[in-house]
Short mmCIF file of C-alpha atoms in Angstrom, two decimals:
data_model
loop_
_atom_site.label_atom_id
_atom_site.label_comp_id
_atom_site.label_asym_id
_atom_site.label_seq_id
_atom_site.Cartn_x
_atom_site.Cartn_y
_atom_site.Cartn_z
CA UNK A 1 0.00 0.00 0.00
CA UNK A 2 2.87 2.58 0.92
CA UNK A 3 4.50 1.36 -2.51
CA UNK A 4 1.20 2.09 -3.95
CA UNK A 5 0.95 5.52 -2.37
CA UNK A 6 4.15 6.51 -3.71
CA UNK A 7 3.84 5.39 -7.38
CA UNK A 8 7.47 2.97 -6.46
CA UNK A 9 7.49 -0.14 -8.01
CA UNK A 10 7.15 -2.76 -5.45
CA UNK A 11 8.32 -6.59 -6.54
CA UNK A 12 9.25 -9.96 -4.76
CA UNK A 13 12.20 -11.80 -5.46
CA UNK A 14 10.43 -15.53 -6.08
CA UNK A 15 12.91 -15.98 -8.08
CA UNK A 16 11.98 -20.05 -9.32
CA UNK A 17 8.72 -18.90 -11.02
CA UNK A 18 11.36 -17.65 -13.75
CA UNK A 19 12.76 -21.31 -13.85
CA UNK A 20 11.92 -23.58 -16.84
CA UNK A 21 11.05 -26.08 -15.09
CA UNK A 22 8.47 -24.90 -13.27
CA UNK A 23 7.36 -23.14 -16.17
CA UNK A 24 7.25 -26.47 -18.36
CA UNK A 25 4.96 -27.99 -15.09
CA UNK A 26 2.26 -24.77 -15.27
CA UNK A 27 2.17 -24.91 -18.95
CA UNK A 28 0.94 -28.48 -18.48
CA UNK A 29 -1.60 -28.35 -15.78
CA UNK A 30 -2.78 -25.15 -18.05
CA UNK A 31 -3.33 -26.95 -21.02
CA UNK A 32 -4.95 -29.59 -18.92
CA UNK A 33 -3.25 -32.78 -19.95
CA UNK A 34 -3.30 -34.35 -16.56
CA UNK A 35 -7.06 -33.51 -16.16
CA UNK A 36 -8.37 -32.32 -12.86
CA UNK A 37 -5.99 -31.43 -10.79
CA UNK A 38 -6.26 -34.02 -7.32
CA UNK A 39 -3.08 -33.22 -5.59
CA UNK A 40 0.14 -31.62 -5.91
CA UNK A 41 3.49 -32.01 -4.02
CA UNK A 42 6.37 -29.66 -3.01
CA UNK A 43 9.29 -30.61 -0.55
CA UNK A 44 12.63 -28.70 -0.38
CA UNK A 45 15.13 -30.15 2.40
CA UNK A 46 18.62 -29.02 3.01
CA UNK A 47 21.70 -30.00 5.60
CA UNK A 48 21.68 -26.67 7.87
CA UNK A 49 24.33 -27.60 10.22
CA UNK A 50 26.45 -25.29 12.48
CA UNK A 51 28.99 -24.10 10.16
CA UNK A 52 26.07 -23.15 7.62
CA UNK A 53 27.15 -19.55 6.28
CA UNK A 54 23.87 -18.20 7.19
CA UNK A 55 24.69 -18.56 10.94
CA UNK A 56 21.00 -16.83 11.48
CA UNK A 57 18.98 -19.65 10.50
CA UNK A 58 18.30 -20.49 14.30
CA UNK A 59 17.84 -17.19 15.48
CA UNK A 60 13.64 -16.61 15.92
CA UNK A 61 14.57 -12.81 16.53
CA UNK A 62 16.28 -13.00 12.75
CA UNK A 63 14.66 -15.90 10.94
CA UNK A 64 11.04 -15.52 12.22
CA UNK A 65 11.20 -19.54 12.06
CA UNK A 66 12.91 -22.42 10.61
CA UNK A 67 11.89 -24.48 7.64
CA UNK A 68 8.73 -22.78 7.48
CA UNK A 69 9.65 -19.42 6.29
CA UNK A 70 12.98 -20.28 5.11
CA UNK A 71 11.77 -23.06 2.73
CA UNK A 72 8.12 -23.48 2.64
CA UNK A 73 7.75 -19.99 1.04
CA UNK A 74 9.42 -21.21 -2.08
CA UNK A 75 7.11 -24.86 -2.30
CA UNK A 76 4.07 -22.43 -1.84
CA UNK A 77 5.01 -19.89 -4.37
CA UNK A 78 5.57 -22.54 -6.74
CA UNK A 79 2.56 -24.16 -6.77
CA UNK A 80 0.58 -21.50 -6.18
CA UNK A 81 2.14 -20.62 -10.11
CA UNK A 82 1.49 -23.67 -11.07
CA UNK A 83 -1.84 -24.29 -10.24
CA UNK A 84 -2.77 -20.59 -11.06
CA UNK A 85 -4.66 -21.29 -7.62
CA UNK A 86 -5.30 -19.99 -3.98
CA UNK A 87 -4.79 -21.84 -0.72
CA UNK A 88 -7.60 -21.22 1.47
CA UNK A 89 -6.44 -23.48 4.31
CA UNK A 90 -4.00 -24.81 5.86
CA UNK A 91 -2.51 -27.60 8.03
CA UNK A 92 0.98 -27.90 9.52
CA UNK A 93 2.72 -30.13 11.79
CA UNK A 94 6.72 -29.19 12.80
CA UNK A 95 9.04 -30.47 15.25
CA UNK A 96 12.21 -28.96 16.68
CA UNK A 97 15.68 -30.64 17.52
CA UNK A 98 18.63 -30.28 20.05
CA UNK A 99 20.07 -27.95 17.43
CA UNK A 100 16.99 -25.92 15.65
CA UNK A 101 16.50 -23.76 19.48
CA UNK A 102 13.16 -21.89 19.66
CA UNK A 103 12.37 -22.80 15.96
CA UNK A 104 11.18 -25.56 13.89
CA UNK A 105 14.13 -28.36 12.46
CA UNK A 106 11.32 -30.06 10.05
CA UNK A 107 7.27 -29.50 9.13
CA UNK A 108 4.77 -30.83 7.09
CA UNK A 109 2.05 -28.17 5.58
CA UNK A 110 -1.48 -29.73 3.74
CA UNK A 111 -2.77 -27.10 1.59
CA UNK A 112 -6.11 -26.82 0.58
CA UNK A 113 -6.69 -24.93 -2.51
CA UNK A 114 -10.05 -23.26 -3.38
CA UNK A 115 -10.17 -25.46 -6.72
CA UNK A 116 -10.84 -28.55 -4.23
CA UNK A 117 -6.52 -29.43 -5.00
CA UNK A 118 -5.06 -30.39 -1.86
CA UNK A 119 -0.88 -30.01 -1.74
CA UNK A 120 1.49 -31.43 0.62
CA UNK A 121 4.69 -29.33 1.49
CA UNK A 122 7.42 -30.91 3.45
CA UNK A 123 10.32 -29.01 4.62
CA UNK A 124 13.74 -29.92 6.80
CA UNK A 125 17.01 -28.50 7.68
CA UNK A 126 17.85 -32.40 8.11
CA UNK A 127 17.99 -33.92 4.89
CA UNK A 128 20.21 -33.48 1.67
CA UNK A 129 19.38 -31.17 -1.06
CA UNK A 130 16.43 -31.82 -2.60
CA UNK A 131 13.27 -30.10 -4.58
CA UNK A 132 11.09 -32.65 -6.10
CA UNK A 133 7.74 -31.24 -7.37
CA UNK A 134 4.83 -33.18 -8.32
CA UNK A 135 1.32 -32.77 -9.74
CA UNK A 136 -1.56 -35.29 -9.87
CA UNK A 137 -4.62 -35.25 -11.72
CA UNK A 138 -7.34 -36.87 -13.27
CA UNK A 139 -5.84 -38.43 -16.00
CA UNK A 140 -2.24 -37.81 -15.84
CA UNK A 141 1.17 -37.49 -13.59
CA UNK A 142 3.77 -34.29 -14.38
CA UNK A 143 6.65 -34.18 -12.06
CA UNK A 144 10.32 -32.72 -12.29
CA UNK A 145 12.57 -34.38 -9.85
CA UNK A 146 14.57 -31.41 -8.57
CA UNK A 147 12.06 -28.68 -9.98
CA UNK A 148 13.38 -25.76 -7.86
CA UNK A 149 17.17 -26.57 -8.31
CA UNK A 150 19.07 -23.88 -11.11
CA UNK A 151 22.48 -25.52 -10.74
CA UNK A 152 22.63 -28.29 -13.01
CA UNK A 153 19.62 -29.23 -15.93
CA UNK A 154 16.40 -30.62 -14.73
CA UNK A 155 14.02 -33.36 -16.44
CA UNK A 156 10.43 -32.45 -16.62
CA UNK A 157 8.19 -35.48 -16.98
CA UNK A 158 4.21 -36.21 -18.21
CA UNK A 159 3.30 -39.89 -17.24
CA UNK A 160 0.23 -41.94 -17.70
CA UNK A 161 -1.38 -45.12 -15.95
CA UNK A 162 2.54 -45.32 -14.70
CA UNK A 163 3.95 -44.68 -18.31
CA UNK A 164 6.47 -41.82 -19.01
CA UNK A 165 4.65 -39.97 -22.10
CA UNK A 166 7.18 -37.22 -22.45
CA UNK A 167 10.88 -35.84 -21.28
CA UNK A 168 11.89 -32.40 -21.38
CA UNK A 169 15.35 -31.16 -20.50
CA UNK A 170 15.16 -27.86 -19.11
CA UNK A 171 17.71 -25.37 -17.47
CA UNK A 172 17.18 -22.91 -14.71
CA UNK A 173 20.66 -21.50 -15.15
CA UNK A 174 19.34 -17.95 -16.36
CA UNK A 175 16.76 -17.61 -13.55
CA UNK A 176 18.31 -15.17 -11.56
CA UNK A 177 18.99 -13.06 -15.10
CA UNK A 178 15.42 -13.47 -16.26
CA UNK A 179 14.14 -11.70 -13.22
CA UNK A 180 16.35 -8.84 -12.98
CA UNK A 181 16.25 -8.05 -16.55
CA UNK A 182 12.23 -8.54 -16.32
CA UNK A 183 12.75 -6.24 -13.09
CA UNK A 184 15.03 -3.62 -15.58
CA UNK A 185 11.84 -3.97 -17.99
CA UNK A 186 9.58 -2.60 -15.49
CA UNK A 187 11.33 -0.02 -14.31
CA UNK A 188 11.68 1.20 -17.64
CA UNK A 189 8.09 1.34 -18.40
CA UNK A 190 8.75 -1.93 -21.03
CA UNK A 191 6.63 -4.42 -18.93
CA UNK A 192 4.35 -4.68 -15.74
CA UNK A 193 7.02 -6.93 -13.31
CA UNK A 194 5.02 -10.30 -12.87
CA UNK A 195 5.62 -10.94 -9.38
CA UNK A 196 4.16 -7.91 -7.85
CA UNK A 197 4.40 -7.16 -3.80
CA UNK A 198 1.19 -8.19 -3.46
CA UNK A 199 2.65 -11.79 -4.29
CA UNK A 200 4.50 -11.84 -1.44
CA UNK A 201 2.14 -10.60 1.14
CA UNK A 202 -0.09 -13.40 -0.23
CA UNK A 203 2.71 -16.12 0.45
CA UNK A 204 3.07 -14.05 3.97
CA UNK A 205 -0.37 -14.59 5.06
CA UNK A 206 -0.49 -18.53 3.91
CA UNK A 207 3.09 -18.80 5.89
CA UNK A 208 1.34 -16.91 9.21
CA UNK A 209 -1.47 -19.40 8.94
CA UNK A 210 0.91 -22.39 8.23
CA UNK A 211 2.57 -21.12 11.64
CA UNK A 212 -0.47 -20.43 13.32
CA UNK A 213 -1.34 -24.26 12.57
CA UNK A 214 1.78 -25.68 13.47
CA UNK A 215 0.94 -23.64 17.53
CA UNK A 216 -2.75 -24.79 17.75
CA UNK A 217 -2.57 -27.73 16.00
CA UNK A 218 -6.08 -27.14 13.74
CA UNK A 219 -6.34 -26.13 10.66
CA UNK A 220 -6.02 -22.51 9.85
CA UNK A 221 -8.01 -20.07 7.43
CA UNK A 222 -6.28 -18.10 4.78
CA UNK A 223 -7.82 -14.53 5.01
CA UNK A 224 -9.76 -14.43 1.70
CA UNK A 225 -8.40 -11.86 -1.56
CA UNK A 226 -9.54 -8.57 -0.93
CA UNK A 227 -10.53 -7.66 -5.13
CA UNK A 228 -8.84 -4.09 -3.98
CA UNK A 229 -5.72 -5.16 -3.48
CA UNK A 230 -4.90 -7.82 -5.57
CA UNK A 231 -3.34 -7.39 -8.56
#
């Protein structure tokens, strides 16, 4: 709203929705060869160990959290892009370690989007690398084994009754480019930015319910879109 006020252009670095990859995977839930969309799955896992260079990760008063916010903002993004879809509730589960302090070493978030989708999210600072992504529907399978990752090329799959249909090789090695030359674009009256602020306060509000969840232990509302402020 303040960016609004002041006519400053306002975007959020999520920087995989510029990733081929996760293009390829919207592309085909849009054009609907996998049907009706049943469930989708994000995890993202990494070794955070006490020599990691962001020596912050286990400060509350820094981080805000563990996994949740550090991770799980990325898995929701994503398949919030993918789906072209809205997460109305939400369901989380975390548990803390010797090492994580006052926040969470691992969770697990069910999402329930307002298309009837439900998507699973789990997140740890105790497992290796890893950023599978998988969508479910009707009548088809897509997947990408390491969807998220932009170091190394990444296989985008369609599968059927079991059957891989079709392979795509796709690199996320320009991401990072993409989305500051799409940010240079917009600043230079070329293009409207795609990922607008009003992204991220979205992915904020899912996150506080997410953490909300993981305290009460019940499932959590997602404040509804507000037409005025969406984008």
């Amino acid at each position: 709203e303040a960016a609004r006020r002041q006519g400053v252009l306002f975007g959020v670095a999520q920087v995989f929705r510029f990733n081929e990859s996760v293009r390829t995977l919207r592309d085909w839930v849009a054009d609907e060869r996998i049907g009706r969309l049943v469930f989708a799955r994000a995890e993202f896992s990494f070794f955070a160990d006490s020599i990691h260079p962001r020596s912050w990760l286990y400060d509350a008063t820094v981080a805000g959290g563990g996994p949740i916010l550090d991770l799980g903002v990325h898995c929701i993004d994503a398949l919030r892009f993918i789906l072209a879809d809205e997460v109305r509730r939400v369901f989380c589960v975390a548990s803390s370690d010797d090492r994580s302090g006052t926040v969470e070493a691992a969770a697990c978030l069910t999402l329930e989007f307002s298309r009837g989708a439900f998507g699973s999210v789990m997140l740890s600072f105790r497992a290796p690398y890893r950023t599978p992504i998988e969508l479910v529907g009707e009548r088809g399978t897509v997947r990408a084994n390491d969807g998220l990752n932009v170091e190394h090329p990444v296989e985008v799959e369609f599968l059927r009754d079991g059957a891989v249909l079709e392979t795509k090789a796709t690199s996320n090695r320009l991401a990072y480019g993409l989305q500051v030359d799409a940010f240079a674009e917009a600043i230079e009256g070329k293009a409207q930015f795609p990922i607008p602020g009003e992204e991220g306060w979205r992915n904020q509000q899912i996150l506080d319910a997410a953490l909300r969840s993981a305290a009460s232990a019940r499932v959590e509302e997602v404040p509804p879109i507000n037409p005025d402020h969406s984008h």
